[in-house]
PDB file of C-alpha atoms in Angstrom:
ATOM      1  CA  GLY A 295      20.391  -3.577  -4.407  1.00 54.00           C
ATOM      2  CA  ALA A 296      17.864  -4.295  -7.203  1.00 83.00           C
ATOM      3  CA  GLY A 297      13.611  -3.648  -6.020  1.00 92.00           C
ATOM      4  CA  VAL A 298      10.773  -4.592  -7.322  1.00 95.00           C
ATOM      5  CA  SER A 299      10.050  -4.346 -10.953  1.00 95.00           C
ATOM      6  CA  GLN A 300       6.712  -4.029 -12.530  1.00 96.00           C
ATOM      7  CA  SER A 301       6.499  -4.176 -16.337  1.00 96.00           C
ATOM      8  CA  PRO A 302       4.840  -2.564 -18.397  1.00 96.00           C
ATOM      9  CA  SER A 303       4.730   0.971 -16.622  1.00 95.00           C
ATOM     10  CA  ASN A 304       1.888   1.799 -18.677  1.00 96.00           C
ATOM     11  CA  LYS A 305       0.004   0.063 -20.429  1.00 97.00           C
ATOM     12  CA  VAL A 306      -2.813   1.192 -22.761  1.00 98.00           C
ATOM     13  CA  THR A 307      -5.577  -1.452 -24.559  1.00 97.00           C
ATOM     14  CA  GLU A 308      -9.008  -2.053 -25.532  1.00 97.00           C
ATOM     15  CA  LYS A 309     -12.223  -2.237 -23.819  1.00 97.00           C
ATOM     16  CA  GLY A 310     -12.332  -6.451 -24.600  1.00 97.00           C
ATOM     17  CA  LYS A 311      -8.977  -7.039 -24.874  1.00 98.00           C
ATOM     18  CA  ASP A 312      -6.783  -9.465 -22.559  1.00 98.00           C
ATOM     19  CA  VAL A 313      -3.266  -7.650 -20.712  1.00 98.00           C
ATOM     20  CA  GLU A 314      -0.791  -9.014 -18.731  1.00 98.00           C
ATOM     21  CA  LEU A 315       1.273  -7.102 -16.337  1.00 98.00           C
ATOM     22  CA  ARG A 316       4.631  -8.694 -14.965  1.00 98.00           C
ATOM     23  CA  CYS A 317       6.800  -8.196 -11.626  1.00 97.00           C
ATOM     24  CA  ASP A 318       9.866  -9.141 -10.611  1.00 97.00           C
ATOM     25  CA  PRO A 319      10.118  -9.374  -6.620  1.00 96.00           C
ATOM     26  CA  ILE A 320      13.061  -8.658  -5.202  1.00 95.00           C
ATOM     27  CA  SER A 321      15.372 -11.774  -4.689  1.00 93.00           C
ATOM     28  CA  GLY A 322      15.163 -14.199  -1.743  1.00 92.00           C
ATOM     29  CA  HIS A 323      11.312 -12.920  -0.808  1.00 94.00           C
ATOM     30  CA  THR A 324       9.282 -15.318  -0.960  1.00 92.00           C
ATOM     31  CA  ALA A 325       6.132 -13.247  -0.044  1.00 93.00           C
ATOM     32  CA  LEU A 326       4.364 -11.340  -3.146  1.00 95.00           C
ATOM     33  CA  TYR A 327       1.662  -9.381  -2.980  1.00 95.00           C
ATOM     34  CA  TRP A 328      -0.816  -7.390  -6.007  1.00 97.00           C
ATOM     35  CA  TYR A 329      -2.897  -4.396  -5.310  1.00 97.00           C
ATOM     36  CA  ARG A 330      -4.669  -1.931  -7.313  1.00 96.00           C
ATOM     37  CA  GLN A 331      -4.488   1.601  -6.862  1.00 94.00           C
ATOM     38  CA  SER A 332      -7.333   3.305  -8.200  1.00 90.00           C
ATOM     39  CA  LEU A 333      -9.175   7.005  -7.531  1.00 81.00           C
ATOM     40  CA  GLY A 334     -12.037   6.585  -5.221  1.00 71.00           C
ATOM     41  CA  GLN A 335     -11.298   3.409  -4.117  1.00 74.00           C
ATOM     42  CA  GLY A 336      -7.493   4.329  -2.692  1.00 82.00           C
ATOM     43  CA  LEU A 337      -5.216   0.644  -2.508  1.00 91.00           C
ATOM     44  CA  GLU A 338      -6.933  -2.346  -2.301  1.00 93.00           C
ATOM     45  CA  PHE A 339      -5.683  -6.311  -2.030  1.00 93.00           C
ATOM     46  CA  LEU A 340      -5.479  -8.209  -5.212  1.00 95.00           C
ATOM     47  CA  ILE A 341      -3.966 -11.862  -3.876  1.00 95.00           C
ATOM     48  CA  TYR A 342      -0.582 -12.985  -2.064  1.00 93.00           C
ATOM     49  CA  PHE A 343       1.487 -15.555  -2.729  1.00 94.00           C
ATOM     50  CA  GLN A 344       3.938 -17.509  -0.574  1.00 92.00           C
ATOM     51  CA  GLY A 345       6.334 -19.524  -2.889  1.00 92.00           C
ATOM     52  CA  ASN A 346       3.788 -20.614  -5.631  1.00 93.00           C
ATOM     53  CA  SER A 347       1.031 -20.973  -4.374  1.00 92.00           C
ATOM     54  CA  ALA A 348      -1.675 -18.764  -3.360  1.00 90.00           C
ATOM     55  CA  PRO A 349      -3.967 -19.020  -0.341  1.00 87.00           C
ATOM     56  CA  ASP A 350      -4.695 -15.879  -0.312  1.00 87.00           C
ATOM     57  CA  LYS A 351      -7.300 -14.954  -3.773  1.00 90.00           C
ATOM     58  CA  SER A 352     -10.256 -12.892  -1.418  1.00 88.00           C
ATOM     59  CA  GLY A 353      -9.331  -9.332  -3.559  1.00 92.00           C
ATOM     60  CA  LEU A 354      -9.713 -10.514  -7.430  1.00 95.00           C
ATOM     61  CA  PRO A 355     -12.729  -8.771  -8.249  1.00 93.00           C
ATOM     62  CA  SER A 356     -14.015 -11.096 -11.032  1.00 94.00           C
ATOM     63  CA  ASP A 357     -13.378 -14.413 -12.214  1.00 95.00           C
ATOM     64  CA  ARG A 358     -11.792 -12.266 -15.063  1.00 97.00           C
ATOM     65  CA  PHE A 359      -8.765 -11.404 -12.708  1.00 97.00           C
ATOM     66  CA  SER A 360      -5.969 -14.677 -12.986  1.00 97.00           C
ATOM     67  CA  ALA A 361      -2.234 -14.372 -11.140  1.00 97.00           C
ATOM     68  CA  GLU A 362       0.416 -17.118 -11.235  1.00 96.00           C
ATOM     69  CA  ARG A 363       4.076 -17.371  -9.917  1.00 96.00           C
ATOM     70  CA  THR A 364       6.470 -19.213 -10.994  1.00 91.00           C
ATOM     71  CA  GLY A 365       9.732 -20.243  -9.783  1.00 90.00           C
ATOM     72  CA  GLY A 366       8.966 -18.362  -6.669  1.00 87.00           C
ATOM     73  CA  SER A 367      10.194 -15.589  -8.512  1.00 93.00           C
ATOM     74  CA  VAL A 368       7.724 -13.676 -11.224  1.00 97.00           C
ATOM     75  CA  SER A 369       4.082 -12.809 -10.944  1.00 97.00           C
ATOM     76  CA  THR A 370       1.601 -12.168 -13.847  1.00 98.00           C
ATOM     77  CA  LEU A 371      -0.965 -10.585 -13.487  1.00 98.00           C
ATOM     78  CA  THR A 372      -3.757 -11.306 -16.403  1.00 98.00           C
ATOM     79  CA  ILE A 373      -7.024  -9.607 -17.196  1.00 98.00           C
ATOM     80  CA  GLN A 374      -8.687 -10.855 -19.728  1.00 98.00           C
ATOM     81  CA  ARG A 375     -11.854  -8.813 -21.077  1.00 98.00           C
ATOM     82  CA  THR A 376     -10.651  -5.701 -20.049  1.00 98.00           C
ATOM     83  CA  GLN A 377     -13.148  -3.761 -18.836  1.00 97.00           C
ATOM     84  CA  GLN A 378     -13.405   0.926 -18.675  1.00 96.00           C
ATOM     85  CA  GLU A 379     -13.169   0.549 -14.607  1.00 94.00           C
ATOM     86  CA  ASP A 380      -9.937  -2.551 -14.547  1.00 96.00           C
ATOM     87  CA  SER A 381      -8.484   0.959 -15.290  1.00 96.00           C
ATOM     88  CA  ALA A 382      -6.115   1.665 -12.247  1.00 96.00           C
ATOM     89  CA  VAL A 383      -2.514   1.305 -11.224  1.00 96.00           C
ATOM     90  CA  TYR A 384      -1.556  -2.136 -10.168  1.00 97.00           C
ATOM     91  CA  LEU A 385       1.350  -2.961  -8.048  1.00 97.00           C
ATOM     92  CA  CYS A 386       3.344  -5.561  -7.204  1.00 97.00           C
ATOM     93  CA  ALA A 387       4.642  -5.218  -3.215  1.00 96.00           C
ATOM     94  CA  SER A 388       6.924  -8.941  -2.219  1.00 95.00           C
ATOM     95  CA  SER A 389       8.511  -9.256   0.903  1.00 93.00           C
ATOM     96  CA  LEU A 390      10.402 -12.180   3.587  1.00 90.00           C
ATOM     97  CA  ALA A 391       6.810 -13.201   4.986  1.00 80.00           C
ATOM     98  CA  ARG A 392       8.435 -13.096   8.420  1.00 80.00           C
ATOM     99  CA  GLU A 393       5.493 -11.543  10.837  1.00 78.00           C
ATOM    100  CA  GLY A 394       5.370  -7.953  10.755  1.00 80.00           C
ATOM    101  CA  ASP A 395       8.255  -7.302   7.261  1.00 85.00           C
ATOM    102  CA  GLU A 396       7.754  -4.868   5.915  1.00 88.00           C
ATOM    103  CA  GLN A 397       6.643  -5.034   2.626  1.00 93.00           C
ATOM    104  CA  PHE A 398       8.763  -3.905  -0.889  1.00 94.00           C
ATOM    105  CA  PHE A 399       6.043  -1.722  -3.198  1.00 95.00           C
ATOM    106  CA  GLY A 400       7.449  -1.849  -7.242  1.00 95.00           C
ATOM    107  CA  PRO A 401       6.337   1.526  -9.404  1.00 93.00           C
ATOM    108  CA  GLY A 402       2.903   0.247 -10.821  1.00 95.00           C
ATOM    109  CA  THR A 403       1.750  -0.707 -14.219  1.00 97.00           C
ATOM    110  CA  ARG A 404      -0.156   2.220 -15.603  1.00 96.00           C
ATOM    111  CA  LEU A 405      -3.759   0.369 -17.021  1.00 97.00           C
ATOM    112  CA  THR A 406      -5.777   2.639 -19.189  1.00 97.00           C
ATOM    113  CA  VAL A 407      -8.894   0.681 -20.666  1.00 97.00           C
ATOM    114  CA  LEU A 408     -10.212   2.653 -23.632  1.00 96.00           C
TER     115      LEU A 408
ATOM    116  CA  ALA B  37     -12.719  -7.856   9.328  1.00 71.00           C
ATOM    117  CA  GLN B  38     -10.424  -5.502   9.732  1.00 77.00           C
ATOM    118  CA  SER B  39     -10.635  -1.486   8.467  1.00 88.00           C
ATOM    119  CA  VAL B  40      -8.623   1.553   8.525  1.00 93.00           C
ATOM    120  CA  THR B  41     -10.188   5.241   8.388  1.00 95.00           C
ATOM    121  CA  GLN B  42      -8.460   7.866   7.621  1.00 95.00           C
ATOM    122  CA  LEU B  43     -10.313  10.503   8.272  1.00 90.00           C
ATOM    123  CA  ASP B  44      -8.771  13.528   5.998  1.00 94.00           C
ATOM    124  CA  SER B  45      -8.030  13.256   2.606  1.00 93.00           C
ATOM    125  CA  GLN B  46      -6.385  16.468   2.535  1.00 96.00           C
ATOM    126  CA  VAL B  47      -4.235  18.188   4.915  1.00 97.00           C
ATOM    127  CA  PRO B  48      -2.758  21.600   3.739  1.00 97.00           C
ATOM    128  CA  VAL B  49      -0.180  23.574   5.492  1.00 97.00           C
ATOM    129  CA  PHE B  50       2.533  26.116   5.280  1.00 97.00           C
ATOM    130  CA  GLU B  51       6.349  25.605   5.777  1.00 97.00           C
ATOM    131  CA  GLU B  52       7.571  24.701   9.203  1.00 97.00           C
ATOM    132  CA  ALA B  53       4.287  24.287  10.846  1.00 98.00           C
ATOM    133  CA  PRO B  54       3.152  20.490  12.874  1.00 98.00           C
ATOM    134  CA  VAL B  55       1.483  18.264  11.613  1.00 98.00           C
ATOM    135  CA  GLU B  56      -1.712  15.432  12.612  1.00 97.00           C
ATOM    136  CA  LEU B  57      -2.337  12.762   9.923  1.00 98.00           C
ATOM    137  CA  ARG B  58      -4.936  11.211  12.042  1.00 97.00           C
ATOM    138  CA  CYS B  59      -5.536   7.466  11.380  1.00 97.00           C
ATOM    139  CA  ASN B  60      -7.883   4.684  13.265  1.00 96.00           C
ATOM    140  CA  TYR B  61      -8.266   1.038  12.498  1.00 93.00           C
ATOM    141  CA  SER B  62     -11.076  -1.695  13.816  1.00 89.00           C
ATOM    142  CA  SER B  63     -10.160  -4.910  14.277  1.00 80.00           C
ATOM    143  CA  SER B  64     -11.000  -7.979  16.828  1.00 75.00           C
ATOM    144  CA  VAL B  65      -7.518  -9.479  17.235  1.00 79.00           C
ATOM    145  CA  SER B  66      -3.863  -8.215  17.301  1.00 82.00           C
ATOM    146  CA  VAL B  67      -2.182  -6.016  14.296  1.00 86.00           C
ATOM    147  CA  TYR B  68       0.824  -4.532  13.458  1.00 91.00           C
ATOM    148  CA  LEU B  69       0.369  -1.042  12.322  1.00 93.00           C
ATOM    149  CA  PHE B  70       2.530   1.222   9.167  1.00 94.00           C
ATOM    150  CA  TRP B  71       2.850   4.236   7.738  1.00 97.00           C
ATOM    151  CA  TYR B  72       3.588   4.049   4.142  1.00 96.00           C
ATOM    152  CA  VAL B  73       4.432   7.077   1.731  1.00 96.00           C
ATOM    153  CA  GLN B  74       3.912   7.977  -1.529  1.00 94.00           C
ATOM    154  CA  TYR B  75       6.260  11.169  -2.721  1.00 93.00           C
ATOM    155  CA  PRO B  76       4.913  12.646  -6.795  1.00 88.00           C
ATOM    156  CA  ASN B  77       5.046  10.066  -9.459  1.00 83.00           C
ATOM    157  CA  GLN B  78       7.053   7.403  -7.015  1.00 87.00           C
ATOM    158  CA  GLY B  79       6.034   4.461  -5.234  1.00 87.00           C
ATOM    159  CA  LEU B  80       5.404   3.316  -1.974  1.00 93.00           C
ATOM    160  CA  GLN B  81       8.221   3.828   0.765  1.00 94.00           C
ATOM    161  CA  LEU B  82       7.727   2.179   4.022  1.00 94.00           C
ATOM    162  CA  LEU B  83       7.572   5.591   6.441  1.00 96.00           C
ATOM    163  CA  LEU B  84       7.693   3.309   9.988  1.00 95.00           C
ATOM    164  CA  LYS B  85       5.829   0.670  11.832  1.00 93.00           C
ATOM    165  CA  TYR B  86       4.649  -0.380  14.844  1.00 92.00           C
ATOM    166  CA  LEU B  87       5.116  -4.410  15.675  1.00 88.00           C
ATOM    167  CA  SER B  88       5.369  -4.477  19.689  1.00 85.00           C
ATOM    168  CA  GLY B  89       6.672  -3.111  22.559  1.00 86.00           C
ATOM    169  CA  SER B  90       7.286   1.214  22.756  1.00 87.00           C
ATOM    170  CA  THR B  91       3.748   3.129  22.210  1.00 89.00           C
ATOM    171  CA  LEU B  92       5.917   5.761  19.933  1.00 91.00           C
ATOM    172  CA  VAL B  93       7.514   4.753  16.674  1.00 91.00           C
ATOM    173  CA  GLU B  94       9.739   7.658  14.983  1.00 91.00           C
ATOM    174  CA  SER B  95      11.497   7.508  11.234  1.00 92.00           C
ATOM    175  CA  ILE B  96      14.074   9.044  10.170  1.00 86.00           C
ATOM    176  CA  ASN B  97      13.075  12.485   8.492  1.00 89.00           C
ATOM    177  CA  GLY B  98      11.378  13.670  12.117  1.00 94.00           C
ATOM    178  CA  PHE B  99       8.092  12.125  11.688  1.00 96.00           C
ATOM    179  CA  GLU B 100       6.382   9.823  14.485  1.00 97.00           C
ATOM    180  CA  ALA B 101       3.331   7.458  15.316  1.00 97.00           C
ATOM    181  CA  GLU B 102       1.841   6.604  18.377  1.00 95.00           C
ATOM    182  CA  PHE B 103       0.072   3.587  18.760  1.00 93.00           C
ATOM    183  CA  ASN B 104      -2.548   3.480  21.245  1.00 93.00           C
ATOM    184  CA  LYS B 105      -4.748   0.607  21.771  1.00 89.00           C
ATOM    185  CA  SER B 106      -7.599   2.009  23.830  1.00 90.00           C
ATOM    186  CA  GLN B 107      -8.771   4.455  20.902  1.00 91.00           C
ATOM    187  CA  THR B 108      -7.172   2.294  18.347  1.00 92.00           C
ATOM    188  CA  SER B 109      -5.548   5.461  16.777  1.00 95.00           C
ATOM    189  CA  PHE B 110      -2.343   5.085  14.798  1.00 96.00           C
ATOM    190  CA  HIS B 111      -2.071   9.073  14.201  1.00 97.00           C
ATOM    191  CA  LEU B 112       1.362  10.337  12.224  1.00 97.00           C
ATOM    192  CA  ARG B 113       2.718  13.689  13.442  1.00 97.00           C
ATOM    193  CA  LYS B 114       6.050  15.925  12.429  1.00 97.00           C
ATOM    194  CA  PRO B 115       6.651  19.362  14.551  1.00 97.00           C
ATOM    195  CA  SER B 116       7.986  21.348  11.641  1.00 97.00           C
ATOM    196  CA  VAL B 117       7.257  19.970   8.171  1.00 97.00           C
ATOM    197  CA  HIS B 118       9.540  20.922   5.277  1.00 97.00           C
ATOM    198  CA  ILE B 119       8.232  21.184   1.657  1.00 96.00           C
ATOM    199  CA  SER B 120       9.662  17.972   0.891  1.00 95.00           C
ATOM    200  CA  ASP B 121       7.095  16.703   2.735  1.00 97.00           C
ATOM    201  CA  THR B 122       4.786  16.775   0.206  1.00 97.00           C
ATOM    202  CA  ALA B 123       3.217  13.858  -0.230  1.00 96.00           C
ATOM    203  CA  GLU B 124       0.238  11.120   0.116  1.00 95.00           C
ATOM    204  CA  TYR B 125       0.211   9.199   3.097  1.00 97.00           C
ATOM    205  CA  PHE B 126      -1.022   5.490   3.888  1.00 96.00           C
ATOM    206  CA  CYS B 127      -2.098   3.958   6.957  1.00 96.00           C
ATOM    207  CA  ALA B 128      -1.937   0.460   7.172  1.00 94.00           C
ATOM    208  CA  VAL B 129      -2.987  -2.464   9.388  1.00 92.00           C
ATOM    209  CA  THR B 130      -2.087  -6.421   9.231  1.00 88.00           C
ATOM    210  CA  TRP B 131      -3.016  -8.739  10.988  1.00 78.00           C
ATOM    211  CA  SER B 132      -0.016 -10.290  13.562  1.00 67.00           C
ATOM    212  CA  TYR B 133      -0.781 -14.062  13.188  1.00 66.00           C
ATOM    213  CA  ASN B 134       0.190 -13.821  10.080  1.00 64.00           C
ATOM    214  CA  THR B 135       1.803 -11.983   6.857  1.00 63.00           C
ATOM    215  CA  ASP B 136      -0.858 -11.558   4.494  1.00 75.00           C
ATOM    216  CA  LYS B 137      -2.554  -7.976   2.377  1.00 86.00           C
ATOM    217  CA  LEU B 138      -1.974  -4.837   3.977  1.00 91.00           C
ATOM    218  CA  ILE B 139      -5.635  -3.089   4.997  1.00 91.00           C
ATOM    219  CA  PHE B 140      -4.466   0.591   3.654  1.00 94.00           C
ATOM    220  CA  GLY B 141      -6.923   3.441   4.459  1.00 94.00           C
ATOM    221  CA  THR B 142      -7.649   5.973   1.506  1.00 93.00           C
ATOM    222  CA  GLY B 143      -4.404   8.005   1.965  1.00 95.00           C
ATOM    223  CA  THR B 144      -4.051  11.877   3.122  1.00 96.00           C
ATOM    224  CA  ARG B 145      -2.446  14.386   0.817  1.00 96.00           C
ATOM    225  CA  LEU B 146      -0.174  15.970   2.860  1.00 97.00           C
ATOM    226  CA  GLN B 147       0.786  19.853   0.863  1.00 97.00           C
ATOM    227  CA  VAL B 148       3.176  21.910   2.394  1.00 97.00           C
ATOM    228  CA  PHE B 149       3.583  25.695   1.044  1.00 97.00           C
ATOM    229  CA  PRO B 150       6.716  27.943   1.349  1.00 95.00           C
TER     230      PRO B 150
END
Protein backbone atom coordinates (compact mmCIF):
# COMPACT_ATOMS: atom_id res chain seq x y z
CA GLY A 1 0.00 0.00 0.00
CA ALA A 2 0.96 3.66 -0.27
CA GLY A 3 3.27 5.07 2.35
CA VAL A 4 3.54 8.57 3.72
CA SER A 5 4.06 11.09 0.95
CA GLN A 6 5.38 14.62 1.20
CA SER A 7 5.52 17.48 -1.24
CA PRO A 8 7.48 19.18 -2.54
CA SER A 9 10.56 17.00 -2.25
CA ASN A 10 12.77 20.06 -2.51
CA LYS A 11 12.01 23.71 -1.89
CA VAL A 12 14.37 26.62 -2.36
CA THR A 13 13.13 29.97 -1.14
CA GLU A 14 14.41 33.39 -0.35
CA LYS A 15 14.73 34.68 3.18
CA GLY A 16 11.53 36.35 4.29
CA LYS A 17 9.20 34.33 2.07
CA ASP A 18 6.49 32.02 3.38
CA VAL A 19 6.51 28.31 2.54
CA GLU A 20 3.98 25.50 2.85
CA LEU A 21 4.97 21.87 3.18
CA ARG A 22 2.44 19.10 2.66
CA CYS A 23 2.09 15.64 4.16
CA ASP A 24 -0.25 12.84 3.13
CA PRO A 25 -0.27 10.16 5.84
CA ILE A 26 -1.03 6.50 5.42
CA SER A 27 -4.78 6.01 5.05
CA GLY A 28 -6.39 5.22 8.40
CA HIS A 29 -3.55 6.56 10.50
CA THR A 30 -5.02 8.91 13.08
CA ALA A 31 -1.74 10.21 14.45
CA LEU A 32 0.52 12.49 12.42
CA TYR A 33 3.87 13.96 13.42
CA TRP A 34 6.23 16.58 12.02
CA TYR A 35 9.96 16.43 12.70
CA ARG A 36 12.91 18.45 11.48
CA GLN A 37 16.29 16.98 10.59
CA SER A 38 19.18 19.39 10.39
CA LEU A 39 22.95 19.20 10.62
CA GLY A 40 24.11 19.52 14.18
CA GLN A 41 20.60 19.24 15.61
CA GLY A 42 19.64 15.71 14.67
CA LEU A 43 15.95 14.87 14.52
CA GLU A 44 13.72 17.30 16.40
CA PHE A 45 10.04 16.89 17.11
CA LEU A 46 7.86 19.78 15.97
CA ILE A 47 4.18 18.92 16.40
CA TYR A 48 1.81 15.99 16.88
CA PHE A 49 -1.75 15.64 15.61
CA GLN A 50 -4.39 13.24 16.85
CA GLY A 51 -7.12 13.52 14.28
CA ASN A 52 -7.39 17.23 13.50
CA SER A 53 -6.30 18.32 16.97
CA ALA A 54 -2.74 19.14 17.98
CA PRO A 55 -2.31 18.13 21.64
CA ASP A 56 1.43 18.66 21.50
CA LYS A 57 2.92 21.68 19.75
CA SER A 58 5.85 21.89 22.10
CA GLY A 59 8.50 21.49 19.39
CA LEU A 60 7.52 24.40 17.17
CA PRO A 61 10.60 26.65 17.36
CA SER A 62 8.83 29.99 17.00
CA ASP A 63 5.51 31.59 16.20
CA ARG A 64 6.58 31.70 12.55
CA PHE A 65 5.81 27.98 12.44
CA SER A 66 2.27 26.67 12.30
CA ALA A 67 0.56 23.50 11.15
CA GLU A 68 -2.91 22.28 10.49
CA ARG A 69 -4.58 19.03 9.62
CA THR A 70 -7.92 18.71 7.89
CA GLY A 71 -10.29 15.80 7.55
CA GLY A 72 -8.05 13.74 9.78
CA SER A 73 -5.75 13.28 6.81
CA VAL A 74 -3.57 15.80 4.98
CA SER A 75 -1.42 18.16 7.01
CA THR A 76 0.39 21.34 6.03
CA LEU A 77 3.31 22.89 7.87
CA THR A 78 3.66 26.60 7.21
CA ILE A 79 6.77 28.64 7.89
CA GLN A 80 6.31 32.38 7.65
CA ARG A 81 9.09 34.86 6.98
CA THR A 82 11.63 32.10 6.51
CA GLN A 83 15.12 32.48 7.93
CA GLN A 84 18.33 30.75 6.90
CA GLU A 85 18.30 28.71 10.10
CA ASP A 86 15.02 27.15 8.92
CA SER A 87 16.98 25.25 6.26
CA ALA A 88 16.55 21.55 7.04
CA VAL A 89 14.76 18.40 5.97
CA TYR A 90 11.21 18.37 7.27
CA LEU A 91 9.89 14.88 7.93
CA CYS A 92 6.32 13.77 8.39
CA ALA A 93 5.31 10.51 10.04
CA SER A 94 2.03 8.79 10.78
CA SER A 95 0.86 5.94 12.98
CA LEU A 96 -2.25 4.14 14.18
CA ALA A 97 -1.82 5.92 17.53
CA ARG A 98 -1.83 2.76 19.60
CA GLU A 99 0.67 2.59 22.42
CA GLY A 100 4.08 1.58 21.12
CA ASP A 101 3.07 1.70 17.48
CA GLU A 102 5.69 2.26 14.81
CA GLN A 103 5.77 5.69 13.20
CA PHE A 104 6.03 5.47 9.41
CA PHE A 105 8.10 8.26 7.91
CA GLY A 106 7.78 10.06 4.61
CA PRO A 107 10.76 10.89 2.38
CA GLY A 108 10.92 14.45 3.65
CA THR A 109 10.99 17.92 2.14
CA ARG A 110 14.40 19.51 1.86
CA LEU A 111 14.02 23.24 2.51
CA THR A 112 16.79 25.62 1.57
CA VAL A 113 16.48 29.26 2.54
CA LEU A 114 18.84 31.52 0.65
CA ALA B 1 12.70 15.15 30.71
CA GLN B 2 13.63 12.30 28.48
CA SER B 3 16.81 12.27 26.46
CA VAL B 4 18.72 9.87 24.26
CA THR B 5 22.48 9.74 23.89
CA GLN B 6 24.31 8.08 21.06
CA LEU B 7 27.93 8.39 22.01
CA ASP B 8 29.41 7.51 18.64
CA SER B 9 28.69 9.85 15.75
CA GLN B 10 30.57 7.61 13.31
CA VAL B 11 31.53 3.95 13.42
CA PRO B 12 33.83 2.66 10.65
CA VAL B 13 34.09 -1.11 10.35
CA PHE B 14 35.24 -3.69 7.83
CA GLU B 15 32.81 -6.06 6.18
CA GLU B 16 32.07 -9.24 8.16
CA ALA B 17 33.29 -7.68 11.40
CA PRO B 18 30.98 -7.35 14.43
CA VAL B 19 29.59 -3.96 15.37
CA GLU B 20 27.90 -2.35 18.35
CA LEU B 21 26.12 1.00 18.19
CA ARG B 22 25.58 2.43 21.63
CA CYS B 23 22.42 4.08 22.92
CA ASN B 24 21.66 5.32 26.42
CA TYR B 25 18.49 7.02 27.55
CA SER B 26 17.28 8.89 30.58
CA SER B 27 13.71 8.82 31.76
CA SER B 28 11.87 8.83 35.05
CA VAL B 29 9.04 6.73 33.63
CA SER B 30 8.73 3.54 31.65
CA VAL B 31 9.70 3.87 28.02
CA TYR B 32 9.45 2.19 24.69
CA LEU B 33 12.69 2.02 22.69
CA PHE B 34 13.27 2.03 18.95
CA TRP B 35 16.07 1.83 16.44
CA TYR B 36 15.44 3.48 13.09
CA VAL B 37 17.73 3.27 10.06
CA GLN B 38 18.19 5.77 7.26
CA TYR B 39 19.92 4.38 4.18
CA PRO B 40 21.57 6.87 1.80
CA ASN B 41 18.96 8.97 0.02
CA GLN B 42 16.11 7.10 1.66
CA GLY B 43 13.61 7.82 4.44
CA LEU B 44 13.67 6.57 8.01
CA GLN B 45 12.65 2.95 8.51
CA LEU B 46 12.00 1.07 11.73
CA LEU B 47 14.70 -1.53 12.39
CA LEU B 48 13.43 -2.95 15.68
CA LYS B 49 11.66 -1.95 18.87
CA TYR B 50 11.32 -2.92 22.50
CA LEU B 51 7.94 -2.55 24.19
CA SER B 52 7.91 -5.25 26.87
CA GLY B 53 8.71 -8.89 27.46
CA SER B 54 12.00 -10.36 26.33
CA THR B 55 14.77 -7.80 26.66
CA LEU B 56 16.45 -9.05 23.48
CA VAL B 57 14.78 -8.00 20.25
CA GLU B 58 15.84 -8.89 16.73
CA SER B 59 15.38 -7.50 13.24
CA ILE B 60 14.93 -9.49 10.05
CA ASN B 61 18.36 -8.51 8.73
CA GLY B 62 20.44 -9.82 11.61
CA PHE B 63 20.57 -6.85 13.97
CA GLU B 64 19.65 -7.25 17.62
CA ALA B 65 19.29 -4.92 20.57
CA GLU B 66 19.09 -5.59 24.27
CA PHE B 67 17.13 -3.49 26.72
CA ASN B 68 19.08 -3.06 29.94
CA LYS B 69 16.97 -1.24 32.49
CA SER B 70 19.67 -0.98 35.15
CA GLN B 71 22.10 0.61 32.71
CA THR B 72 19.37 2.50 30.82
CA SER B 73 20.82 1.25 27.56
CA PHE B 74 19.53 -0.18 24.30
CA HIS B 75 22.66 -1.00 22.31
CA LEU B 76 22.37 -2.29 18.74
CA ARG B 77 24.59 -5.15 17.63
CA LYS B 78 25.30 -7.26 14.59
CA PRO B 79 27.79 -10.14 14.60
CA SER B 80 28.82 -9.71 10.96
CA VAL B 81 28.09 -6.58 8.93
CA HIS B 82 27.66 -6.20 5.18
CA ILE B 83 28.42 -3.33 2.86
CA SER B 84 24.67 -2.82 2.55
CA ASP B 85 24.42 -2.00 6.27
CA THR B 86 26.09 1.34 5.59
CA ALA B 87 23.55 3.86 6.87
CA GLU B 88 22.66 6.29 9.65
CA TYR B 89 21.17 4.63 12.71
CA PHE B 90 18.95 6.51 15.15
CA CYS B 91 17.94 5.39 18.62
CA ALA B 92 14.62 6.79 19.86
CA VAL B 93 12.45 6.66 22.97
CA THR B 94 8.86 7.46 23.79
CA TRP B 95 6.80 7.29 26.96
CA SER B 96 5.06 3.99 27.52
CA TYR B 97 1.74 5.60 28.41
CA ASN B 98 1.00 7.67 25.36
CA THR B 99 1.50 7.88 21.62
CA ASP B 100 3.25 11.22 21.55
CA LYS B 101 6.53 12.17 19.97
CA LEU B 102 9.69 10.17 19.59
CA ILE B 103 12.81 11.60 21.18
CA PHE B 104 15.75 10.80 18.94
CA GLY B 105 19.44 10.51 19.54
CA THR B 106 21.78 12.40 17.25
CA GLY B 107 22.46 9.34 15.13
CA THR B 108 25.42 7.09 14.41
CA ARG B 109 26.78 6.78 10.91
CA LEU B 110 27.85 3.20 10.25
CA GLN B 111 30.34 2.97 7.40
CA VAL B 112 31.18 -0.55 6.27
CA PHE B 113 34.35 -0.95 4.21
CA PRO B 114 35.19 -3.90 1.94
